[in-house]
GROMACS .gro file of C-alpha atoms in nm:
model
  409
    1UNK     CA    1   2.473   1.809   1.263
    2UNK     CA    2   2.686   1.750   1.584
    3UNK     CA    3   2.639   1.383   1.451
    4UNK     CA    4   2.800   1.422   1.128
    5UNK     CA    5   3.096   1.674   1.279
    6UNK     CA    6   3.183   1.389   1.529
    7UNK     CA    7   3.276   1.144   1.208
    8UNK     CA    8   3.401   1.381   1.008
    9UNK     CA    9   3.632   1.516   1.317
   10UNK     CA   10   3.756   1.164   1.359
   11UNK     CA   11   3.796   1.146   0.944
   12UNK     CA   12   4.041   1.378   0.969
   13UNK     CA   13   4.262   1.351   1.282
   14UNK     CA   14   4.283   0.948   1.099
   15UNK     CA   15   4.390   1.103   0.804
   16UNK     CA   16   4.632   1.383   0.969
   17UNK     CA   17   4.766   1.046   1.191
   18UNK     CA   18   4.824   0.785   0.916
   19UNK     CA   19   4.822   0.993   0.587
   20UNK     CA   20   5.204   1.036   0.528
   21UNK     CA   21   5.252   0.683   0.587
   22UNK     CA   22   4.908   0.465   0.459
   23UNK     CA   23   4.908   0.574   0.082
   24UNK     CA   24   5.142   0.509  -0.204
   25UNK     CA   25   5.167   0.894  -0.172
   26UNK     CA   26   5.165   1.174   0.059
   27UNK     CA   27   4.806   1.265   0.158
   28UNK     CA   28   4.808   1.580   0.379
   29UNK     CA   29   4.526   1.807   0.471
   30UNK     CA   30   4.464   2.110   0.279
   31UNK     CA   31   4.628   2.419   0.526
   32UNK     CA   32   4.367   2.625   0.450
   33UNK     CA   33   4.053   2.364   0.491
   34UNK     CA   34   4.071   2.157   0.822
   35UNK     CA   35   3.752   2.254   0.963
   36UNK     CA   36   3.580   1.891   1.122
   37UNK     CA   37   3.279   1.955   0.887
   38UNK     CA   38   3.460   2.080   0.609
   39UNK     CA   39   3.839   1.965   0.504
   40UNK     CA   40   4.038   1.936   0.204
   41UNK     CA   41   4.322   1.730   0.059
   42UNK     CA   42   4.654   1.902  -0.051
   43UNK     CA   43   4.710   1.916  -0.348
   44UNK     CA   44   4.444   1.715  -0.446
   45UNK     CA   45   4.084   1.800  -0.520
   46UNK     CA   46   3.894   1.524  -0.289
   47UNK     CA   47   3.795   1.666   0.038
   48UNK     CA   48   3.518   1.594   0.316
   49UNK     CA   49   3.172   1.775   0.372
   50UNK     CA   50   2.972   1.643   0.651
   51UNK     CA   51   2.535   1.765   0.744
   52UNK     CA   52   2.246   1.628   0.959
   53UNK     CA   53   1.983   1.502   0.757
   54UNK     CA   54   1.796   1.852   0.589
   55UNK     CA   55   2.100   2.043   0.676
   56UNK     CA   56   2.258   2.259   0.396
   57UNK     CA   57   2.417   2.044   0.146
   58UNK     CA   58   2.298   2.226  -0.189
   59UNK     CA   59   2.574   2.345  -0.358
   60UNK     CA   60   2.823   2.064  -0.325
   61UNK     CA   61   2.912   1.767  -0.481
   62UNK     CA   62   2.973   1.386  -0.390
   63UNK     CA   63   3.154   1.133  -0.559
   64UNK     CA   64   3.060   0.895  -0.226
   65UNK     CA   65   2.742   1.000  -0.048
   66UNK     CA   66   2.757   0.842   0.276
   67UNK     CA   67   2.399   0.822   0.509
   68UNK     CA   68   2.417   0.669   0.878
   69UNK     CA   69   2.122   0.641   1.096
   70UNK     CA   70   1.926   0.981   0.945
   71UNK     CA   71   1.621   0.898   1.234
   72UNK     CA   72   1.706   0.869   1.614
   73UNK     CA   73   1.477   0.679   1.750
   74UNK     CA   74   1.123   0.572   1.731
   75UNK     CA   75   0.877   0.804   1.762
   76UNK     CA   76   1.063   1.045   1.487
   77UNK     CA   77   1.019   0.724   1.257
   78UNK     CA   78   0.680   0.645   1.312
   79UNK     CA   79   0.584   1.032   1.265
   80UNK     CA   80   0.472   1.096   0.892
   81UNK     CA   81   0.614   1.425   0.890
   82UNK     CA   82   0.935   1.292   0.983
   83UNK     CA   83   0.931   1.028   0.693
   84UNK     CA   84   0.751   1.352   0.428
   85UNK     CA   85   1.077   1.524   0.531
   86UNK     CA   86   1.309   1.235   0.472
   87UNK     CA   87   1.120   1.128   0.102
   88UNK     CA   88   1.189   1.526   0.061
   89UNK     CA   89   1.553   1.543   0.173
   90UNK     CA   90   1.661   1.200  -0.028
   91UNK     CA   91   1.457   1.246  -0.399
   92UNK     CA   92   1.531   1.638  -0.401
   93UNK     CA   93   1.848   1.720  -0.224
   94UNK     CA   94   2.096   1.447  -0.149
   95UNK     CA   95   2.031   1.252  -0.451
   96UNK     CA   96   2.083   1.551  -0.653
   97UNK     CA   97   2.422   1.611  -0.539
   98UNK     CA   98   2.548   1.283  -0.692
   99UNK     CA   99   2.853   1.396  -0.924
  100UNK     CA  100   3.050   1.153  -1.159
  101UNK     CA  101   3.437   1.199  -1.140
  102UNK     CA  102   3.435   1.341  -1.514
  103UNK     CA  103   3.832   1.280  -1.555
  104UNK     CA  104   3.853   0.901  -1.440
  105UNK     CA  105   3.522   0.856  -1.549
  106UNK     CA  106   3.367   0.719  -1.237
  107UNK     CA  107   3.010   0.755  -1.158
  108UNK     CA  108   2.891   0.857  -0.791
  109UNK     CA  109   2.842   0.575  -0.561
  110UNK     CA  110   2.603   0.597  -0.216
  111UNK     CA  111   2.647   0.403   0.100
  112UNK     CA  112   2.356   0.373   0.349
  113UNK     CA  113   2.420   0.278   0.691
  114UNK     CA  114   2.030   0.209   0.871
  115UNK     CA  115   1.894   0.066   1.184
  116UNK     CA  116   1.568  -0.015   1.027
  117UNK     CA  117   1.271   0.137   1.256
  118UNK     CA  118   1.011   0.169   1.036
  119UNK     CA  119   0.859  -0.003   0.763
  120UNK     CA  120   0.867   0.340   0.568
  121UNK     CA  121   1.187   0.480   0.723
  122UNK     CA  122   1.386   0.658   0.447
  123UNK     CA  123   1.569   0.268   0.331
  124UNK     CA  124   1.182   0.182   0.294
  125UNK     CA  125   1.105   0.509   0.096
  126UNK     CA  126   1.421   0.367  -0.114
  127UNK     CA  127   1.349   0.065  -0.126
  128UNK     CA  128   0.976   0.016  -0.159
  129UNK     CA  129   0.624   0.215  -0.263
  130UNK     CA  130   0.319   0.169  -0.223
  131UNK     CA  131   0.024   0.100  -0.474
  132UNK     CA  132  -0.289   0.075  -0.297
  133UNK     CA  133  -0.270  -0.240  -0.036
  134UNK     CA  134   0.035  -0.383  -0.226
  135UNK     CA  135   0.419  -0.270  -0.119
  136UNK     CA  136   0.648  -0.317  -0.426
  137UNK     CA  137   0.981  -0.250  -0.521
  138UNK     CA  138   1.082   0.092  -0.595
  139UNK     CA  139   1.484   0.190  -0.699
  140UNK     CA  140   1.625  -0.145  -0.850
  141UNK     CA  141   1.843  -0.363  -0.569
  142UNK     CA  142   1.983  -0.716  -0.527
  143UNK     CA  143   2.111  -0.878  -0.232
  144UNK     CA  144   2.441  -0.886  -0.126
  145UNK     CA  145   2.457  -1.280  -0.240
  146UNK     CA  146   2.325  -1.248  -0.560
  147UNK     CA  147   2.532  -0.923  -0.663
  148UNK     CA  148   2.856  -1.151  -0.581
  149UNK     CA  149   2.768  -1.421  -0.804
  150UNK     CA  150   2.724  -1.173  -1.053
  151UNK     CA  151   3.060  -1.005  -1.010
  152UNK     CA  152   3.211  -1.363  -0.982
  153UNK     CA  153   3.036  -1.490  -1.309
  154UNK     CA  154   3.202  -1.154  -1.486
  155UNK     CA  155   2.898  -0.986  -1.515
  156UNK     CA  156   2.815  -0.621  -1.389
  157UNK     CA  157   2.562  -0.484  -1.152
  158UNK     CA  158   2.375  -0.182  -1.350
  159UNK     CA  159   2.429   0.151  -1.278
  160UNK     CA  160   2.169   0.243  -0.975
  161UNK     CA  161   2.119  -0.061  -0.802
  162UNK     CA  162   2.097  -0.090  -0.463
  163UNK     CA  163   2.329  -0.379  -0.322
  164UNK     CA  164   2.164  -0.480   0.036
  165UNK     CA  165   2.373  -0.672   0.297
  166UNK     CA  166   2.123  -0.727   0.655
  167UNK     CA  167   2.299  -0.889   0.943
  168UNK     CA  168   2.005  -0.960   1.190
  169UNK     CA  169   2.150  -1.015   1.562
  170UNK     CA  170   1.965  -1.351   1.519
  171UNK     CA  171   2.045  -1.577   1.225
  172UNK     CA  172   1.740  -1.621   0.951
  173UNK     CA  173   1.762  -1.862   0.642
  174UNK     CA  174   1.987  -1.813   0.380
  175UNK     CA  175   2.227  -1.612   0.603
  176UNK     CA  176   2.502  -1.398   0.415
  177UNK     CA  177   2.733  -1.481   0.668
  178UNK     CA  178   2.652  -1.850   0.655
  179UNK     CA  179   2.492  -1.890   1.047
  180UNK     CA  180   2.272  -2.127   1.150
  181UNK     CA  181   1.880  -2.018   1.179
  182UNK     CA  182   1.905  -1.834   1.538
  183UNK     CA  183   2.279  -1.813   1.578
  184UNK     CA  184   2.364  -1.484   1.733
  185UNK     CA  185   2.534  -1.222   1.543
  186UNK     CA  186   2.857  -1.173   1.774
  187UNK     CA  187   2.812  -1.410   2.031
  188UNK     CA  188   3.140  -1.290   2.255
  189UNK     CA  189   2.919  -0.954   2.338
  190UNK     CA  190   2.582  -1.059   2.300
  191UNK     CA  191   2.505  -1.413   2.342
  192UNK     CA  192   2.167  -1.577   2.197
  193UNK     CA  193   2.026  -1.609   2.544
  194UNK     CA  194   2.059  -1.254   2.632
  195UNK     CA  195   1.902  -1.149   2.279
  196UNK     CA  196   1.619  -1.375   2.329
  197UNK     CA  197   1.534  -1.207   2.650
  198UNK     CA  198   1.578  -0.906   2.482
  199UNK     CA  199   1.325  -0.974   2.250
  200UNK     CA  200   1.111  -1.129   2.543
  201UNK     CA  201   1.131  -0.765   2.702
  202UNK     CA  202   1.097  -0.546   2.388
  203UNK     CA  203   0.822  -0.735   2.159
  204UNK     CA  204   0.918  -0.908   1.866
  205UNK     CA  205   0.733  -0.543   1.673
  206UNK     CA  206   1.054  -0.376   1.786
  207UNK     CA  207   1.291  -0.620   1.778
  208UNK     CA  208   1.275  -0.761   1.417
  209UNK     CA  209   1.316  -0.368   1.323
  210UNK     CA  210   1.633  -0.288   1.574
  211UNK     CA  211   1.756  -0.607   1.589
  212UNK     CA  212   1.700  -0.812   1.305
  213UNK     CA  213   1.664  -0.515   1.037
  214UNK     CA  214   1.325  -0.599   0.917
  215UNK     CA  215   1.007  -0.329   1.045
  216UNK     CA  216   0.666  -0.500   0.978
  217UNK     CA  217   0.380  -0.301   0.925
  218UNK     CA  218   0.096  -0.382   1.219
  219UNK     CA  219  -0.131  -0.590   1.077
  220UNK     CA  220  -0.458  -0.579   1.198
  221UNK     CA  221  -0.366  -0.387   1.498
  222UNK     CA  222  -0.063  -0.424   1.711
  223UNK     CA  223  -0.219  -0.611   1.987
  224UNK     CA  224  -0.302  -0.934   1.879
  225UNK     CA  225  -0.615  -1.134   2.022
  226UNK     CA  226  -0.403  -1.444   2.066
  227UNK     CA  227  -0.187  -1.293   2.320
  228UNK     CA  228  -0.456  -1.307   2.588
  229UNK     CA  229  -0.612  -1.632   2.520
  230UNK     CA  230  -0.498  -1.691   2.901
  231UNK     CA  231  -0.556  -1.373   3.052
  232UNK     CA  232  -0.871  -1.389   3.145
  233UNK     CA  233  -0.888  -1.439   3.530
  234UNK     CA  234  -1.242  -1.453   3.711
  235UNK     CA  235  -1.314  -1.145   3.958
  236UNK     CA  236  -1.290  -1.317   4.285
  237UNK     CA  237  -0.967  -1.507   4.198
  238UNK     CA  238  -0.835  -1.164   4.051
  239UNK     CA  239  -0.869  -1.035   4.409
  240UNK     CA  240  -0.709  -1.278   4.576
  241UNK     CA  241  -0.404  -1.234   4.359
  242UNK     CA  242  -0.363  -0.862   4.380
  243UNK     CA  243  -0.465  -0.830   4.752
  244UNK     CA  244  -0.122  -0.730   4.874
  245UNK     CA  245   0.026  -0.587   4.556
  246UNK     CA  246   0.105  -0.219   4.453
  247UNK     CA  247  -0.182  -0.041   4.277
  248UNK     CA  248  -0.247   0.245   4.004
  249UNK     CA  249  -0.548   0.440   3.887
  250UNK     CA  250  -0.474   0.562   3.531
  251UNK     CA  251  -0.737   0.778   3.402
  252UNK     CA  252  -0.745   0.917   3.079
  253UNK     CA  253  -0.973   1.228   3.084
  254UNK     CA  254  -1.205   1.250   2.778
  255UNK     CA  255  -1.391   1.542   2.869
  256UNK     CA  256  -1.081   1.758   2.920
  257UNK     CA  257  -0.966   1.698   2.549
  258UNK     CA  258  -1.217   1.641   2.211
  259UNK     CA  259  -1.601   1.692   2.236
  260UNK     CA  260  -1.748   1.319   2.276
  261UNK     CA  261  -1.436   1.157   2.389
  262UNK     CA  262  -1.486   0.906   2.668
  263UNK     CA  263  -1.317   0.911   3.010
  264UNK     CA  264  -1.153   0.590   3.065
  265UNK     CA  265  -1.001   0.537   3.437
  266UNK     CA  266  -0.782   0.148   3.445
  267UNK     CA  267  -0.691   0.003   3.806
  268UNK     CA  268  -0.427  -0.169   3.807
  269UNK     CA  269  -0.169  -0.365   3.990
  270UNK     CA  270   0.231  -0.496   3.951
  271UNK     CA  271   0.401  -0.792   4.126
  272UNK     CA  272   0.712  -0.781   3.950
  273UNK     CA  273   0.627  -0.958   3.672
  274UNK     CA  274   0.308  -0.933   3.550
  275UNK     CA  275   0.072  -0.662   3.523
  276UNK     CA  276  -0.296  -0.723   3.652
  277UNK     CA  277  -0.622  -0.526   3.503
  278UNK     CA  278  -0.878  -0.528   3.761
  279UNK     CA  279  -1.123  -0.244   3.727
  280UNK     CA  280  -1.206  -0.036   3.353
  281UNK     CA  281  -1.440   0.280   3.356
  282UNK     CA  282  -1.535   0.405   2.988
  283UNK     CA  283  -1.809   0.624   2.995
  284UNK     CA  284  -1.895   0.932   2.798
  285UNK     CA  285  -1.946   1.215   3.097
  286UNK     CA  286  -2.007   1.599   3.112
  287UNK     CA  287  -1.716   1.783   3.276
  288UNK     CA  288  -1.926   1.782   3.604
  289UNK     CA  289  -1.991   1.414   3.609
  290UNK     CA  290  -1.621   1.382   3.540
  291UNK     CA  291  -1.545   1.575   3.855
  292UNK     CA  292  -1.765   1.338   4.076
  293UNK     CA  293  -1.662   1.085   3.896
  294UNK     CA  294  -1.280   1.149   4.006
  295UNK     CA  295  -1.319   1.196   4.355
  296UNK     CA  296  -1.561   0.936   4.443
  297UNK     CA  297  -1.323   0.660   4.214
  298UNK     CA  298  -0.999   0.834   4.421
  299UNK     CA  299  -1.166   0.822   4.736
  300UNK     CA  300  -1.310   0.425   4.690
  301UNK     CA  301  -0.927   0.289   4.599
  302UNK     CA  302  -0.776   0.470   4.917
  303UNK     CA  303  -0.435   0.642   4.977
  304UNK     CA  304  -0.236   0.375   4.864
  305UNK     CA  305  -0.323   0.365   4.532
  306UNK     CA  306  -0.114   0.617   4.330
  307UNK     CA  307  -0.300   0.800   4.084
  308UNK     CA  308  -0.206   0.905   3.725
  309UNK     CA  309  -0.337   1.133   3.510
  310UNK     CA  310  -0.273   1.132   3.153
  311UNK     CA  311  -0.218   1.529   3.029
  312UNK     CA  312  -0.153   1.590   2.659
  313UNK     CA  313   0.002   1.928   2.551
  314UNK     CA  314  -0.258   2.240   2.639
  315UNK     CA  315  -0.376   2.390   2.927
  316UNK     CA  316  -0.659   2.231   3.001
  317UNK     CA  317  -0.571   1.898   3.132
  318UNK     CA  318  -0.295   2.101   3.351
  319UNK     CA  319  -0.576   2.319   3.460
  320UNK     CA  320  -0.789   1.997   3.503
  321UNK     CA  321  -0.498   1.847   3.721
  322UNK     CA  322  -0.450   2.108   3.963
  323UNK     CA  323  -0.789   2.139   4.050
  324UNK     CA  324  -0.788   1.777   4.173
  325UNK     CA  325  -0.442   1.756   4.347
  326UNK     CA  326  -0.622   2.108   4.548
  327UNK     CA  327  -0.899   1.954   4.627
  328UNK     CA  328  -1.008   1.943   4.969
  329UNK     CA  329  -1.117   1.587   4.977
  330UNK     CA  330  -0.775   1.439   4.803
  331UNK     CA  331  -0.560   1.553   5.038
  332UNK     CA  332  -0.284   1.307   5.103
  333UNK     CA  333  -0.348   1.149   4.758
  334UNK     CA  334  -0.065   1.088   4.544
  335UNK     CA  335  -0.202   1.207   4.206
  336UNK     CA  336   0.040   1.319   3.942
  337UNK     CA  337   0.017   1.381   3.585
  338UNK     CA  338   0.134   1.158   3.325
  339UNK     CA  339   0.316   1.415   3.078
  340UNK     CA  340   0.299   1.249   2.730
  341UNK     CA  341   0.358   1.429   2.397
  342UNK     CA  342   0.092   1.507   2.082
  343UNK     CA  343  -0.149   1.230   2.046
  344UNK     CA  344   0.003   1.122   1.684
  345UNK     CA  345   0.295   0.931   1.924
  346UNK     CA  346   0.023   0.639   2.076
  347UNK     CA  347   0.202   0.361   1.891
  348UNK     CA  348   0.539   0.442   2.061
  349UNK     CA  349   0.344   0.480   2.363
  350UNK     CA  350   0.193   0.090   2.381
  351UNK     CA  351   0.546  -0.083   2.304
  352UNK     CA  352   0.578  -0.153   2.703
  353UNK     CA  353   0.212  -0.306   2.694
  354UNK     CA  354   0.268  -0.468   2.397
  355UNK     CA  355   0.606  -0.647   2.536
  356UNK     CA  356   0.402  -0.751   2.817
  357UNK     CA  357   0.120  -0.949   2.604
  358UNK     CA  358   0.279  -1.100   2.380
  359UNK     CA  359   0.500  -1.231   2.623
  360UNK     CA  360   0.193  -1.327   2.825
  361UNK     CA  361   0.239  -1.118   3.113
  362UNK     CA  362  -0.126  -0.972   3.097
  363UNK     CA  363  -0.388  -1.071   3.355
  364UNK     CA  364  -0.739  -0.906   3.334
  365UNK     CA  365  -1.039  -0.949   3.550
  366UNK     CA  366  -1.328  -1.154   3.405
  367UNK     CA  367  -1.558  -0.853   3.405
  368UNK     CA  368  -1.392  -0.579   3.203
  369UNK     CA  369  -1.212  -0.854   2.959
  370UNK     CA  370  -1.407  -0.817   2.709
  371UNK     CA  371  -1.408  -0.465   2.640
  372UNK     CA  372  -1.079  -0.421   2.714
  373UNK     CA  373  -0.932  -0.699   2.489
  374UNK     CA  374  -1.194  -0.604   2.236
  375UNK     CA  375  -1.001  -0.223   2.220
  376UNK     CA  376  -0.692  -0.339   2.237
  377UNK     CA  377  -0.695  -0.581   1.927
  378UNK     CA  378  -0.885  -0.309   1.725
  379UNK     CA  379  -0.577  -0.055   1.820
  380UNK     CA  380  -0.339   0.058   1.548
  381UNK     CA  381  -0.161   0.368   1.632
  382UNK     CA  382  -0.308   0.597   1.407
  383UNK     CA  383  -0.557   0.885   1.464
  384UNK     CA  384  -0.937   0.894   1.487
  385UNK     CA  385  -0.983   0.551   1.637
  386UNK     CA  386  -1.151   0.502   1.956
  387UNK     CA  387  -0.853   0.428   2.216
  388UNK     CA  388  -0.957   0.565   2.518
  389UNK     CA  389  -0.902   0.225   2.716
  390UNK     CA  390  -0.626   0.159   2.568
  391UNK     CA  391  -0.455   0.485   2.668
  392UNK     CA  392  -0.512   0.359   3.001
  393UNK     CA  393  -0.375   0.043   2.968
  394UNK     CA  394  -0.055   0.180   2.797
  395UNK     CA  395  -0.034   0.422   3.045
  396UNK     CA  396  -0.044   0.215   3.346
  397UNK     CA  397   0.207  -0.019   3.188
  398UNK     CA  398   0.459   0.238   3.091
  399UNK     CA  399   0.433   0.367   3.515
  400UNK     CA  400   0.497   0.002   3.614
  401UNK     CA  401   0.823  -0.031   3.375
  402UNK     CA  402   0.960   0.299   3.324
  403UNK     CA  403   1.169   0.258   3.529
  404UNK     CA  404   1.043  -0.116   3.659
  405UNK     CA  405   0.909  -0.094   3.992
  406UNK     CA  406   1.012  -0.314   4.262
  407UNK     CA  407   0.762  -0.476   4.478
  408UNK     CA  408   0.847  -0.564   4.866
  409UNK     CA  409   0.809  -0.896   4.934
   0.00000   0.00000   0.00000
């Protein structure tokens, strides 16, 4: 809502600035309207309404509807809640409010303004449906090209079609601007170099939805086995590497959350640059075991590693936590909890490790390769899958980047 009231705030100081002077006649605000959500025109029955997404629009009537960005950020667009309440908000409200100018015969036109975060994101609810494992096309829509050859050609575009222009930051074929494959969008403020490093940083997952207006859905997980073809490292080398780096124990504790979850504890290290896996515990455990477990693991890696504890919303992994940062024997340990949000947000969670792999930033210790990698590839996102070592892994990347940690030389 504060959103909308910003634009339609600066709508109307434009149009109380230039409106005497920019039209073939006088356009003045209504004296009785001038509110920045809510203004009128003089003498005239157009006007301005502005809402946040799902905010109270029934009731009034557009001859333009105009949507910008309705999802901020995300881990509102990869919720299905978030896109249930979007479908909801576009078939049964904001369509509906569509009115035709009756006296100059003009029918109600919508413009759609989206940085495309999700495959199903409310221009994918528009766009596209699905039908089992196929995706096909849902409201009827041209490009931008082919609607212009149309209108040049003296044809029309019917009533209802969606006319899609997509300017990716990086050039694809067939450009509608007529770039060059890779040619940067507005090179004066973002060069190509800086957007390919950009892309190096982010994963090419998030950047072909931010950047270049096309989400993908993960296919086949979003790690992909490829990316560690050369990140296998044997144990003793592994050592050698990360003998004088920065370390972190992230555990992730099963038997604090749902019956027959695993506890899953990742050691890892940071030089910078890349991120090294030495160590992986996944074991099933009793809440006693888990306990031993714990201290004996804290006590083995020393002071200087910094421990992490992953704690989902409920009391019992704060409860869980406390006990071990009071605990006689941990003293002087730096253990913390990692405060993450409901479980259904693990996708948003492993974009830092993610970045890392593909960009082949991921070293991992002969012994634990395996059935790390083997997790990691079988990851999607969703719920119910077993992702216990991966919630480590994501988890000790997100400490080492958020914010990136320097390492002394």
């Amino acid at each position: 809502a504060a959103f909308s009231r910003k634009w339609g705030r600066r709508c109307r100081n434009l149009l109380k600035k230039y409106g005497l002077t920019l039209f073939e006649q006088e356009i003045e605000l209504s004296e009785d309207s001038q509110a920045a959500s809510n203004w009128n025109i003089k003498n005239h029955k157009g006007g301005l309404f502005t809402s946040g997404t799902g905010g109270a629009i029934l009731g009034e009537g557009a001859n333009l509807f105009i949507i910008d960005d309705p999802t901020k950020g995300f881990k509102k667009a990869n919720s299905k809640t978030h896109q249930q309440e979007l479908n909801d908000w576009w078939f049964t409200e904001a369509k509906t409010r569509l009115d035709a100018d009756l006296e100059k015969g003009i029918k109600p036109g919508v413009i759609a303004i989206f940085q495309r975060l999700n495959k199903w994101d409310l221009a994918g609810q528009i766009l596209y449906k699905k039908e089992g494992d196929k995706t096909l096309p849902n409201e009827p829509q041209m490009p931008l090209s082919e609607a212009i050859e149309v209108l040049r050609n003296g044809g029309t575009i019917p009533y209802g079609t969606w006319v899609i222009l997509n300017l990716p930051a990086l050039a694809e074929e067939n450009d509608p601007l007529g770039r060059e494959p890779g040619e940067a969008l507005w090179p004066q403020k973002v060069p190509r170099e800086e957007l390919e490093q950009t892309r190096s940083t982010m994963g090419s997952f998030r950047f072909n939805a931010v950047y270049q207006g096309n989400p993908m859905e993960p296919e086949g997980g979003i790690f992909k086995r490829e990316w560690f073809k050369k990140s296998k490292v044997p144990d003793k080398k592994m050592d050698e590497l990360v003998k004088d780096l920065p370390s972190l124990r992230y555990w992730d504790l099963g038997a604090s959350g749902e019956d027959g979850d695993n506890t899953a504890a990742n050691l890892s290290y940071w030089d910078g640059e890349y991120i090294y896996f030495r160590k992986q515990l996944n074991k099933g455990l009793t809440p006693l075991q888990v306990d031993k477990y714990f201290v004996d693991i804290t006590l083995r890696d020393g002071k200087q590693t910094v421990v992490r504890i992953e704690q989902e919303p409920g009391a019992s992994p704060k409860v869980l936590i406390n006990k071990f940062q009071r605990h006689k024997k941990l003293r002087g340990y730096r253990i913390r909890p990692d405060k993450v949000s409901k479980a259904g947000d693990k996708l948003t969670r492993s974009f830092d490790l993610q970045a890392l792999a593909e960009d082949g930033k991921v070293l991992i210790a002969e012994s634990i390769y395996d059935m790390v990698v083997n997790e990691l590839v079988e990851f999607t996102g969703e719920e119910g899958g077993t992702d216990n070592i991966v919630d480590t892994c994501t988890g000790a990347s997100r400490y080492w980047l958020r914010p990136k940690r320097r390492v002394s030389a």
